[in-house]
CSV table of C-alpha atoms (C1' of nucleotides) in Angstrom, one decimal:
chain,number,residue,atom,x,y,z
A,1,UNK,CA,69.4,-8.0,-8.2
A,2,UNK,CA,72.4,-7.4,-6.3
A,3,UNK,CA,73.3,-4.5,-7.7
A,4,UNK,CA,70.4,-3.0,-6.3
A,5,UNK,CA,71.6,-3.5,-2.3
A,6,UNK,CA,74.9,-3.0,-3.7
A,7,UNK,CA,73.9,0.9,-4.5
A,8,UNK,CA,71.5,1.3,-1.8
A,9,UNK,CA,74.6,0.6,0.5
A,10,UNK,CA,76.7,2.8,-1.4
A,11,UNK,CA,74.3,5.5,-0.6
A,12,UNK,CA,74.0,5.0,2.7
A,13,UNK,CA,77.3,5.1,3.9
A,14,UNK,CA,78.4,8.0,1.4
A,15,UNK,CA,75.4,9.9,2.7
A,16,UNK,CA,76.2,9.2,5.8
A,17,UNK,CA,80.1,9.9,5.3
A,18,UNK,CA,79.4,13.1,3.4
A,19,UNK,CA,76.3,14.7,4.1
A,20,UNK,CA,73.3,13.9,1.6
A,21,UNK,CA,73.5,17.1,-0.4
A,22,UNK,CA,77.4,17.5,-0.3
A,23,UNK,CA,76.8,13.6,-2.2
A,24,UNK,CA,76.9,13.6,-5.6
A,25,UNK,CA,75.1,10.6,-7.2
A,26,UNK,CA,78.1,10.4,-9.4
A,27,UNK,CA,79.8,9.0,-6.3
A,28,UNK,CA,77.6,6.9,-4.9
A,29,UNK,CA,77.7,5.1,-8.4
A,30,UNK,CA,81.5,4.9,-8.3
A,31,UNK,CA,81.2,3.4,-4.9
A,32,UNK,CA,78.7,0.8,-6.0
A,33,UNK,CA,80.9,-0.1,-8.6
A,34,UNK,CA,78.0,0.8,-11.0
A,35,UNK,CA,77.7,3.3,-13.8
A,36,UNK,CA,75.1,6.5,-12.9
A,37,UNK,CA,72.7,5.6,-15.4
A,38,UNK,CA,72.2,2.2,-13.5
A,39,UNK,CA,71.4,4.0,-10.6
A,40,UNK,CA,68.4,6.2,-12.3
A,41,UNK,CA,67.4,3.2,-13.5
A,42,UNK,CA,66.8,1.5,-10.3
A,43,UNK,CA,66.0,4.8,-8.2
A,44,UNK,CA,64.7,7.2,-10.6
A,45,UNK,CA,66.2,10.3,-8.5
A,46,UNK,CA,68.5,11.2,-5.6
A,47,UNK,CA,65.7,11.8,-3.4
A,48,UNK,CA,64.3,8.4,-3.7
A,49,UNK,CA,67.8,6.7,-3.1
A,50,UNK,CA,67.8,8.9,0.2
A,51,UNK,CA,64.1,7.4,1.3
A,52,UNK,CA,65.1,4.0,0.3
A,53,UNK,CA,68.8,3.7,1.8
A,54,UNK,CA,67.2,5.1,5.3
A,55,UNK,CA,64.5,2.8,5.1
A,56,UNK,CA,66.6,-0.3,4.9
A,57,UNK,CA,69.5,0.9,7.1
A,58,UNK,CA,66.1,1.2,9.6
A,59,UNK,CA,65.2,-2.2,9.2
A,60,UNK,CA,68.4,-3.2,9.4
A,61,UNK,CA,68.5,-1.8,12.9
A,62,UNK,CA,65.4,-2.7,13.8
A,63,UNK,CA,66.1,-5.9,13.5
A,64,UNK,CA,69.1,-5.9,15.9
A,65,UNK,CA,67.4,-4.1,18.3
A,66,UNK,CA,64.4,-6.8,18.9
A,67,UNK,CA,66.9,-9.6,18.9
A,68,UNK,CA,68.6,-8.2,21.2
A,69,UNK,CA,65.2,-7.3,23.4
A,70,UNK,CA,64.6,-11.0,22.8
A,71,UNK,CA,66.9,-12.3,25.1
A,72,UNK,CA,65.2,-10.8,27.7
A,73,UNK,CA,63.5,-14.1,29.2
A,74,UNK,CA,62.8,-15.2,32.6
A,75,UNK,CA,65.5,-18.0,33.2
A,76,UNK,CA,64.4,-18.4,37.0
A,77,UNK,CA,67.5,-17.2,38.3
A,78,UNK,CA,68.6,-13.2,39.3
A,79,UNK,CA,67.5,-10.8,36.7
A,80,UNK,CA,70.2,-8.5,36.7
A,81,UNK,CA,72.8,-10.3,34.8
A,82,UNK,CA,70.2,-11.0,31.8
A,83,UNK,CA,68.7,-7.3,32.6
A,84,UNK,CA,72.6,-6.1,32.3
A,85,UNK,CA,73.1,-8.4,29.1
A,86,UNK,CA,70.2,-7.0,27.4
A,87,UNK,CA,70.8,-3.7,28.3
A,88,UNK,CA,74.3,-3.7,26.8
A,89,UNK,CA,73.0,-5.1,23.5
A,90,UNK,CA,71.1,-2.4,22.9
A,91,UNK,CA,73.3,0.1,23.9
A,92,UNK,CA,75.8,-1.3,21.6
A,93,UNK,CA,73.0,-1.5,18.5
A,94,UNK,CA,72.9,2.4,19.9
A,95,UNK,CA,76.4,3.1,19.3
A,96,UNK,CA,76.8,1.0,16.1
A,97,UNK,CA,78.5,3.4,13.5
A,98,UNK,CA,75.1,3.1,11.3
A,99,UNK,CA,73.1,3.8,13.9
A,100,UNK,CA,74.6,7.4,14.5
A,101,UNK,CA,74.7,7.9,10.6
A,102,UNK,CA,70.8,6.9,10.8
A,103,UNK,CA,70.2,9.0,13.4
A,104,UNK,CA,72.4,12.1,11.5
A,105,UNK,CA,70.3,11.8,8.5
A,106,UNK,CA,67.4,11.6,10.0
A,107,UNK,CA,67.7,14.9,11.9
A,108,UNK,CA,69.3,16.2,8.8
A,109,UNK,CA,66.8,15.9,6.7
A,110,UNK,CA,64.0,15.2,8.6
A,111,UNK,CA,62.9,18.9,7.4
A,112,UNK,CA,62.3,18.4,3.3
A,113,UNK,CA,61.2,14.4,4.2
A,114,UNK,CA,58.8,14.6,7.2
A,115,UNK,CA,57.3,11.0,6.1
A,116,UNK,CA,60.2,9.3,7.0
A,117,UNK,CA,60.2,10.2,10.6
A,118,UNK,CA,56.5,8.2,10.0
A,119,UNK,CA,58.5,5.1,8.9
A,120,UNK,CA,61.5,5.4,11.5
A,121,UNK,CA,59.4,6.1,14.2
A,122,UNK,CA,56.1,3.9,14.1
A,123,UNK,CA,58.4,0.8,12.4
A,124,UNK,CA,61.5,1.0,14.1
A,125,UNK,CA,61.4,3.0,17.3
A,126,UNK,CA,58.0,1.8,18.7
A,127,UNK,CA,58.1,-0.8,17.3
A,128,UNK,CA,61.1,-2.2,19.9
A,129,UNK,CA,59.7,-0.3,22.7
A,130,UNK,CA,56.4,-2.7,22.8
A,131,UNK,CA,58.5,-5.8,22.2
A,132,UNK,CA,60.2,-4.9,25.3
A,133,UNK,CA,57.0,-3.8,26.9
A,134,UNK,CA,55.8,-6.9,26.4
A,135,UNK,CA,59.0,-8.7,28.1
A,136,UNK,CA,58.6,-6.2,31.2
A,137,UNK,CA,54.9,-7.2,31.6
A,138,UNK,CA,55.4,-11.2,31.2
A,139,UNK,CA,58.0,-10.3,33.9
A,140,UNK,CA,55.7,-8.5,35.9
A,141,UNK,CA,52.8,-10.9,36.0
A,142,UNK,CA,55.5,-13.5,36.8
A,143,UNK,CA,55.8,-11.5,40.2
A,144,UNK,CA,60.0,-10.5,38.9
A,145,UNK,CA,59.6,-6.9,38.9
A,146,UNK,CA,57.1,-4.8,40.3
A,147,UNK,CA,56.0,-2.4,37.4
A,148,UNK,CA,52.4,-1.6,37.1
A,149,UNK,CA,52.9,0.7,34.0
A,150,UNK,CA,55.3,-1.5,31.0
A,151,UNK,CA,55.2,1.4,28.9
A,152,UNK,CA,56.5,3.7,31.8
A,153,UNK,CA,58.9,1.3,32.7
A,154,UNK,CA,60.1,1.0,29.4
A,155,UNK,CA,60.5,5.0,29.3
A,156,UNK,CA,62.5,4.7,32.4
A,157,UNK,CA,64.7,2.0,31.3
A,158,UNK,CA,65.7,3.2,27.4
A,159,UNK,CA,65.8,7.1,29.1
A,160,UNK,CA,68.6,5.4,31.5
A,161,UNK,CA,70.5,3.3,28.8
A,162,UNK,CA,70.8,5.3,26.3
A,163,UNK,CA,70.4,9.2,27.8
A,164,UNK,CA,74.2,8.9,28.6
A,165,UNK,CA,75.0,7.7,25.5
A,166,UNK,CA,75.1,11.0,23.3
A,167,UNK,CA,77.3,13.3,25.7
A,168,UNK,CA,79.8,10.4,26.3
A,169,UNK,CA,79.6,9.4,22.8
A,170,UNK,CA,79.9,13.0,21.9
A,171,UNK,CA,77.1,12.9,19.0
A,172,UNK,CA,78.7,10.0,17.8
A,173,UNK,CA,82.0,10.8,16.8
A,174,UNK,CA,83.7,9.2,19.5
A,175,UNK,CA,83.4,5.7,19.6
A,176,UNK,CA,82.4,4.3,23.7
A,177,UNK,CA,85.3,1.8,24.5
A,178,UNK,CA,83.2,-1.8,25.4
A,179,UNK,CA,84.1,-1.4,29.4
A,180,UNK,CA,82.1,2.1,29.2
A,181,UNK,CA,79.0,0.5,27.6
A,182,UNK,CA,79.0,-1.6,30.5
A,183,UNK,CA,79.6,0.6,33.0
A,184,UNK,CA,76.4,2.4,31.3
A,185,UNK,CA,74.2,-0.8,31.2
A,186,UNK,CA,75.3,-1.9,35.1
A,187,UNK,CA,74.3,1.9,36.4
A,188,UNK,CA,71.1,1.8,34.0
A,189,UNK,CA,70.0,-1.9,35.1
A,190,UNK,CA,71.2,-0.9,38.8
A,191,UNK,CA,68.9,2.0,38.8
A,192,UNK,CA,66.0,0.4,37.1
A,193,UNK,CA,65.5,-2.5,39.9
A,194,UNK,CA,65.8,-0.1,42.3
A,195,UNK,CA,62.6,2.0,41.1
A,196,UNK,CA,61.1,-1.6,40.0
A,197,UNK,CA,61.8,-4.1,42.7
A,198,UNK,CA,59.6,-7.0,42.9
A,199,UNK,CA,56.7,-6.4,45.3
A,200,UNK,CA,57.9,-2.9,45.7
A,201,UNK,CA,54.2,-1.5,46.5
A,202,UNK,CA,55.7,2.0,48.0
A,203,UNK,CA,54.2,3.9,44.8
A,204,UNK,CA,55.1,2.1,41.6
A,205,UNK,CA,55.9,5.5,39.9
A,206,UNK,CA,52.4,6.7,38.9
A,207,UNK,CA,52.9,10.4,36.8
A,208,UNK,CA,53.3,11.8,40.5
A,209,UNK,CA,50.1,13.1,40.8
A,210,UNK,CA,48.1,15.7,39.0
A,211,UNK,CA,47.6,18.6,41.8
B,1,UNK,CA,75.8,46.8,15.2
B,2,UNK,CA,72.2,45.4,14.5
B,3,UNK,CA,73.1,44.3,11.6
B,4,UNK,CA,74.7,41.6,12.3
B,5,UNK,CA,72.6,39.9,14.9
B,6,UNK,CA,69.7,40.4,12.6
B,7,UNK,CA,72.0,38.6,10.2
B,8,UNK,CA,72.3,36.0,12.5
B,9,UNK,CA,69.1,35.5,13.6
B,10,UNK,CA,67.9,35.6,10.1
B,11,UNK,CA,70.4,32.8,9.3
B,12,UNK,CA,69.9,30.6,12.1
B,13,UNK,CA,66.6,30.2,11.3
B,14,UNK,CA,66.5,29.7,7.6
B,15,UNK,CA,69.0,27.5,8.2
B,16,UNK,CA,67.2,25.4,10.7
B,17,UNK,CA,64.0,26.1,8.3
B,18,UNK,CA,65.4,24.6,4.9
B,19,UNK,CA,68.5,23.0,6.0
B,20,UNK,CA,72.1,24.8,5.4
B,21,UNK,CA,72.9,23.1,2.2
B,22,UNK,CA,69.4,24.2,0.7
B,23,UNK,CA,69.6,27.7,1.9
B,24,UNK,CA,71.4,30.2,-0.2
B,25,UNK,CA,73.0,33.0,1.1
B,26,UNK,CA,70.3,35.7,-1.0
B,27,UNK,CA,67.7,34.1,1.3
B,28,UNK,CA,69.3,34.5,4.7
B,29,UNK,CA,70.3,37.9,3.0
B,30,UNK,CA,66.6,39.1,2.2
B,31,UNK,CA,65.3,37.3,5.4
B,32,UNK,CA,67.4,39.5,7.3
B,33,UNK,CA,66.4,42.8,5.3
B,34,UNK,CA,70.1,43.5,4.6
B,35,UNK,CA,72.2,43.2,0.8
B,36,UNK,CA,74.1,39.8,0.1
B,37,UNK,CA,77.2,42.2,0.0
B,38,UNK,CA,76.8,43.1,3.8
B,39,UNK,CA,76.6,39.4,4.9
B,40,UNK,CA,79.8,38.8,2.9
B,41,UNK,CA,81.4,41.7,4.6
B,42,UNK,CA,80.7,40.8,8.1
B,43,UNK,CA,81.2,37.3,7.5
B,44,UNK,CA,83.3,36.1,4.9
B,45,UNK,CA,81.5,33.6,4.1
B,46,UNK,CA,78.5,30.8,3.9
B,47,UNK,CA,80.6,28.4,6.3
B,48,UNK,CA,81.5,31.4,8.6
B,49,UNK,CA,77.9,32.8,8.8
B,50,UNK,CA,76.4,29.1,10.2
B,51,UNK,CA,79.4,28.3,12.4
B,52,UNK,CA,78.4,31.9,14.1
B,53,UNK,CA,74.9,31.6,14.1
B,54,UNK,CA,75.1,28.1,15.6
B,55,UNK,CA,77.9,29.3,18.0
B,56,UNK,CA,75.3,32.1,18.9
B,57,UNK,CA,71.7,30.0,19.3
B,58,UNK,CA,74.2,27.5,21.4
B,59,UNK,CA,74.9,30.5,24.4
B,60,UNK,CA,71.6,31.8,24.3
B,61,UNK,CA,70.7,28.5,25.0
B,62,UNK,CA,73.4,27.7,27.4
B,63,UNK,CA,72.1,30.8,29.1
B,64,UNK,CA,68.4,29.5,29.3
B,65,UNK,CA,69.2,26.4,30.9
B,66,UNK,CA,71.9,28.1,33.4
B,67,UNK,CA,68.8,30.0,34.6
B,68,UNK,CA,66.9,26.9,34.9
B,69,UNK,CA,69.6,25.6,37.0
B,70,UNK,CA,69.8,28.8,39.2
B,71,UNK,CA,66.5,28.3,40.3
B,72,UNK,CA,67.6,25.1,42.6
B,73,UNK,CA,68.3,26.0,46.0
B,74,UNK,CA,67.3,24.9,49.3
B,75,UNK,CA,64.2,26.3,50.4
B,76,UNK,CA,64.1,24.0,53.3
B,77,UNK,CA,60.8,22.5,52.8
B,78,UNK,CA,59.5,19.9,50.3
B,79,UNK,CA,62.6,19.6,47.9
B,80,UNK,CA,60.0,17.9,45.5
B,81,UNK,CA,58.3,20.6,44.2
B,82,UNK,CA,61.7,22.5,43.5
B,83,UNK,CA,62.9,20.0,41.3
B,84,UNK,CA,60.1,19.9,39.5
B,85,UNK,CA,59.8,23.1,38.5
B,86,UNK,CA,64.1,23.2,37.7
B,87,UNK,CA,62.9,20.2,35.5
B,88,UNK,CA,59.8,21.6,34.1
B,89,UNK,CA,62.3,24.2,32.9
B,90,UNK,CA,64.6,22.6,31.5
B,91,UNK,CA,62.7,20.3,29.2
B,92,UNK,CA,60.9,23.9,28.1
B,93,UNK,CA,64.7,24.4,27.2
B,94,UNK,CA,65.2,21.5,25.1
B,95,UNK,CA,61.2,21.5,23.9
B,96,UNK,CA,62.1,24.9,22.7
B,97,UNK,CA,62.2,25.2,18.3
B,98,UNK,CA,65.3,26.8,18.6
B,99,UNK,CA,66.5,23.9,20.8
B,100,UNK,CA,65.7,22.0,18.3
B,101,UNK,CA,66.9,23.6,14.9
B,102,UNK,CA,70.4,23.8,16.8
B,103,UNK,CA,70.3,20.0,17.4
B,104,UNK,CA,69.3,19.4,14.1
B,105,UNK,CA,71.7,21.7,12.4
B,106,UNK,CA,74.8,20.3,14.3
B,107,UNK,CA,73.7,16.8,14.1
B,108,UNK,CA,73.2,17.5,10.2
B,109,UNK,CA,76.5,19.8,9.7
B,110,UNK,CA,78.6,17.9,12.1
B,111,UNK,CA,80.5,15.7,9.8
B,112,UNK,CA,82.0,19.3,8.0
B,113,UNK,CA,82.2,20.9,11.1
B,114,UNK,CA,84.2,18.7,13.9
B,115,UNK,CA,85.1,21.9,15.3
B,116,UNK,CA,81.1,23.0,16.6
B,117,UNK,CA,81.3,19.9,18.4
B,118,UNK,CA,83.7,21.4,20.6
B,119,UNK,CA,82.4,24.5,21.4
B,120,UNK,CA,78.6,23.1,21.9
B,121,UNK,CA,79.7,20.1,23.9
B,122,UNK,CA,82.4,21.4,26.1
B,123,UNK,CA,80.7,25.5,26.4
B,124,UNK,CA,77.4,24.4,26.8
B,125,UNK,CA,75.9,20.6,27.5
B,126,UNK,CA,79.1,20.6,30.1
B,127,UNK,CA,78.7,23.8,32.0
B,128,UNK,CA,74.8,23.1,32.6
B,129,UNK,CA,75.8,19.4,33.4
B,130,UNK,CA,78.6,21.0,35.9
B,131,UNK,CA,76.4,23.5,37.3
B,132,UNK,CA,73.7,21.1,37.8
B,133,UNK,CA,76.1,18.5,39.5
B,134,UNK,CA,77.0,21.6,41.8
B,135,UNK,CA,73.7,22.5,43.1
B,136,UNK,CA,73.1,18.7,43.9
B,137,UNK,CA,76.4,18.5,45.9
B,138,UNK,CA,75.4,21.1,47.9
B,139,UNK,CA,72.0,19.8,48.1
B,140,UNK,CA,73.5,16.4,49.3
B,141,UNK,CA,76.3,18.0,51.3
B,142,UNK,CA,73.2,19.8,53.8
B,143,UNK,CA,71.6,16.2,54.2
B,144,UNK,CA,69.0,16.7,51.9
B,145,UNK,CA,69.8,13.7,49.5
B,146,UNK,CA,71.8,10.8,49.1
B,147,UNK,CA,73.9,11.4,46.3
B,148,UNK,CA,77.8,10.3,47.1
B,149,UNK,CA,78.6,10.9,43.1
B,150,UNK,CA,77.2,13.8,41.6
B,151,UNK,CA,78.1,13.6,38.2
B,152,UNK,CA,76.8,10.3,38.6
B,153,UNK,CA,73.5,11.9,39.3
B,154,UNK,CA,73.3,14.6,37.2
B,155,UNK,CA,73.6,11.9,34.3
B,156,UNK,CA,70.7,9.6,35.6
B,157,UNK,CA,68.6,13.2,36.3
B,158,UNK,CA,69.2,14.5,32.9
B,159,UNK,CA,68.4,10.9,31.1
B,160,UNK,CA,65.1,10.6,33.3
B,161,UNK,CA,64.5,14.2,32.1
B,162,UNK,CA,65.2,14.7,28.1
B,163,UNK,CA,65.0,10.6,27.8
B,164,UNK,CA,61.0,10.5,27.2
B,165,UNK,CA,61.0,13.5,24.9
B,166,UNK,CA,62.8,13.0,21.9
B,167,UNK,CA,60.0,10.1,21.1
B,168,UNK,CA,57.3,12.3,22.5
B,169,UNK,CA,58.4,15.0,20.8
B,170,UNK,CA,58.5,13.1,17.6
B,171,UNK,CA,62.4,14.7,17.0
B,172,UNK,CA,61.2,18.2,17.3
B,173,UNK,CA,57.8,17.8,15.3
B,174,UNK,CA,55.8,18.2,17.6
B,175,UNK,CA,55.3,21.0,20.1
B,176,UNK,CA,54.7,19.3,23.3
B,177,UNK,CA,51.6,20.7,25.5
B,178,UNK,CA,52.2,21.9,28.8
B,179,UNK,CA,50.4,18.9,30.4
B,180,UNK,CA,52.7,16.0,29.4
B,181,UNK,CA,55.7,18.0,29.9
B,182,UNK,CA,54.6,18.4,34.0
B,183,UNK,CA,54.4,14.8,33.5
B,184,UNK,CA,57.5,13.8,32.3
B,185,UNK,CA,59.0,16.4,35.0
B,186,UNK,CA,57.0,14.9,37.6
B,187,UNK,CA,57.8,11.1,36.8
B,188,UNK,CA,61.4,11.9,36.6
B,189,UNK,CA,61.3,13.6,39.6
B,190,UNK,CA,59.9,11.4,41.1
B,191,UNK,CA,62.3,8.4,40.0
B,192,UNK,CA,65.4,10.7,40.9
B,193,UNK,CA,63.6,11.0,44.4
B,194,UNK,CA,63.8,7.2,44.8
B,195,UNK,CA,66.8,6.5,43.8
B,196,UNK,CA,68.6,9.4,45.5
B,197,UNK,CA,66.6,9.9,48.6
B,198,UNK,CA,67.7,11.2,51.9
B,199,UNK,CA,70.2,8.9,54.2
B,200,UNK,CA,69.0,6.4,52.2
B,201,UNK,CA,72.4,4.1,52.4
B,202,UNK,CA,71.2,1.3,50.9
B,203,UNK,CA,73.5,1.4,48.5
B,204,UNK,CA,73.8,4.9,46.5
B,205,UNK,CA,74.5,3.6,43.2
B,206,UNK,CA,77.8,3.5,42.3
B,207,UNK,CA,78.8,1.4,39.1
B,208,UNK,CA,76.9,-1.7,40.3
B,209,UNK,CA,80.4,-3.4,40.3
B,210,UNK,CA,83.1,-4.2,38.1
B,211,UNK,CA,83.1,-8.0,38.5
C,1,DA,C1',72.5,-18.7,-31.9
C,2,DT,C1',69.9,-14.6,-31.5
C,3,DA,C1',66.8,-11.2,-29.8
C,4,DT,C1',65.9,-8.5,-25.8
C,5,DT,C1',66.9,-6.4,-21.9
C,6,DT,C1',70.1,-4.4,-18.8
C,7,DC,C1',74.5,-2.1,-17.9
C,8,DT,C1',78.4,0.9,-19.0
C,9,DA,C1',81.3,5.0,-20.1
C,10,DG,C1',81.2,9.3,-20.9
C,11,DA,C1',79.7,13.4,-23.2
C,12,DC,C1',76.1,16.8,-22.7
C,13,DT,C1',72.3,20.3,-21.0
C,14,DC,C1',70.7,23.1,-17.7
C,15,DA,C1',69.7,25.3,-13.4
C,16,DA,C1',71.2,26.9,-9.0
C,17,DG,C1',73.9,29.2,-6.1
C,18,DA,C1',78.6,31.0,-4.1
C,19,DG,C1',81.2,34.7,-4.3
C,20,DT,C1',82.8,39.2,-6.9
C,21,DC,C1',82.4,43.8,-8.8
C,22,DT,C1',80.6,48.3,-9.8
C,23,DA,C1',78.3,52.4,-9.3
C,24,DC,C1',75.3,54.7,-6.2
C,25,DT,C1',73.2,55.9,-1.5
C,26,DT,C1',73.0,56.3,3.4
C,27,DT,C1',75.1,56.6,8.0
C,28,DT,C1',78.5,58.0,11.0
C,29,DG,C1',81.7,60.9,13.2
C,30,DA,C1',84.9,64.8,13.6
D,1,DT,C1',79.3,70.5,6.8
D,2,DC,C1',81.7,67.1,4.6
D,3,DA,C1',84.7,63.1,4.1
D,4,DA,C1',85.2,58.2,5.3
D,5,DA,C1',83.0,54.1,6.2
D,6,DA,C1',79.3,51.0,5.6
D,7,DG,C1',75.3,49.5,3.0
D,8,DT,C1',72.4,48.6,-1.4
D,9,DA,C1',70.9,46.8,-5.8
D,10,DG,C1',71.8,44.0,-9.1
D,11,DA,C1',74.5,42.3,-12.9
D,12,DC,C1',78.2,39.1,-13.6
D,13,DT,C1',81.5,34.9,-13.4
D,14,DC,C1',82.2,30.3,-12.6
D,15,DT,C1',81.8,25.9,-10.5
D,16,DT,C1',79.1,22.0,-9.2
D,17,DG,C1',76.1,18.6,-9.7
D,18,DA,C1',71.3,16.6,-11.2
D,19,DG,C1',69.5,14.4,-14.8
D,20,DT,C1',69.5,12.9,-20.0
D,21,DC,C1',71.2,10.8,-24.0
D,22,DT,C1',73.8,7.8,-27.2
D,23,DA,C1',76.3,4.1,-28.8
D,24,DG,C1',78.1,0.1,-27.7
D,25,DA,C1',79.1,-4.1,-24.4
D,26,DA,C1',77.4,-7.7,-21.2
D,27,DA,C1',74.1,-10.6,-19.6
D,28,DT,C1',69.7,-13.1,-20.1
D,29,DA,C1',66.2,-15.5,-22.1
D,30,DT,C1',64.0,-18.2,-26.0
DNA sequence: ATATTTCTAGACTCAAGAGTCTACTTTTGA
DNA sequence: TCAAAAGTAGACTCTTGAGTCTAGAAATAT
């Protein structure tokens, strides 16, 4: 039923506007356009519409963030334009206004829900670091970039898009004008060929060494 | 008097425990050892009490890291091993719970508290990104790296840093072991080393370009 | 059409918790 | 030593909001 996304997107973005416990479930049902009882119905309890709303908004993201990552192909020319290109897409799923409400609640309430951090984490977050693991090492083994470690690289690359992010964002309540994302994606990218350069063999970044 | 930072201390951390919303003020009361009518006398307030125990957790945190930082000077031999220890140090800063709790509590209090933005942004991630970009300066100013932009730096050092841990970390719920925090301090090290080595004038990275 | 399910509006119960007040005790300082 | 200031226990008020219930209005199916 519709009325069913309709209230799980109520909650969302009231949770996300208000805080979850300064939310009454009165107005998440006003938002939905949908009487409160309707809303026990569907949910059974607040908590519930919290786990449920998170979980989809997490999809949701999810989703954006591995199309973007699925752009990342080998089109035979220079890699840094479609480097830069995907870098910018996910920066921008990054700083999407839902994304900084998902990330809010999450830290918000991570403490009375610890088994969502299971659900965000292993489904969403991983979950776009191997597809993009993946791209790095087809890459790779095509002789494009010299990484010998994908899930290092992949460290390396989402610690230099997005680590920027949060201070210049300031926690998500400023929002990045586009020319700054792609200042961010051009210095990431820029940076990440010059630790990964094809045929680079002066010490693909091993952990250092263990001493 | 004692009271209050007891007060504070007691409050910051049932706060960070059960979340402020979920906390009642008897709690942070009895935690602390002290009547309900003394917290209301010294601070006014539920809203006044977190605002001031954040405001507090975020200097003593400020002043951890500032530390950290201090530590970076030019010994004359290896820089290497310096900046791995300044960055062993300061991902034990942000690895610490309190670290944590504070990051939580603002990201989870900041849509009713705009203000706390302010104070943690500008007093604290800014001075440690300022006196971080300092000591590199100087660093690059004697010839020992190539940084031409050391904010520019600071921001790529800082991403290769704190990048890897919030996964790792699982958000704060798990403590990291020593082990794998050398090696995230080493492999960032290590990447900053590339990137900014000595006289290397290959091209320091400035914002790739603006095309 | 009609029976069944779902939804609605809104009144209602009940528990929790912010903040106040009072009467009493301890600390502090001159 | 003794008065002012600060602290204590705990009862008390009052608001808010979760969750329930009822009677009636759509919508859906047979």
């Amino acid at each position: 039923m519709a009325k069913r996304q309709a209230i799980l997107a109520a909650a969302f973005a009231e949770f996300a506007a208000r805080g979850y416990a300064q939310t009454g479930v009165d107005e998440v049902a006003a938002a939905a356009g949908v009487a409160k009882a309707t809303v026990y119905n569907h949910f059974g309890g607040k908590e519930t519409l919290l786990r449920e709303a998170i979980t989809a908004s997490a999809e949701q993201a999810t989703a954006k963030n591995l199309a973007a990552v699925e752009r990342l192909v080998d089109t035979g020319g220079d890699l840094r334009p479609t480097l830069e290109d995907v870098g910018l897409r996910l920066i921008q799923c990054y700083c999407d206004d839902d994304s900084w409400a998902l990330r809010r609640l999450l830290y918000a309430e991570l403490a009375h829900l610890p088994d969502l951090l299971e659900i965000v984490q292993v489904q969403a977050a991983e979950r776009v670091q191997r597809a993009l693991a993946d791209r790095l090492a087809r890459l790779a083994l095509a002789g494009r970039l010299g990484i010998t470690d994908p899930d290092a690289a992949v460290e390396r690359l989402s610690s230099l898009l997005t680590g920027p992010l949060e201070a210049r964002a300031r926690w998500g309540t400023r929002r990045l004008p586009a020319k700054e994302m792609r200042e961010v994606a051009a210095a990431a990218v820029d940076a990440f060929l010059r630790l990964y350069a094809a045929g680079d063999e002066s010490g693909p970044p091993q952990p250092a060494r263990s001493r």
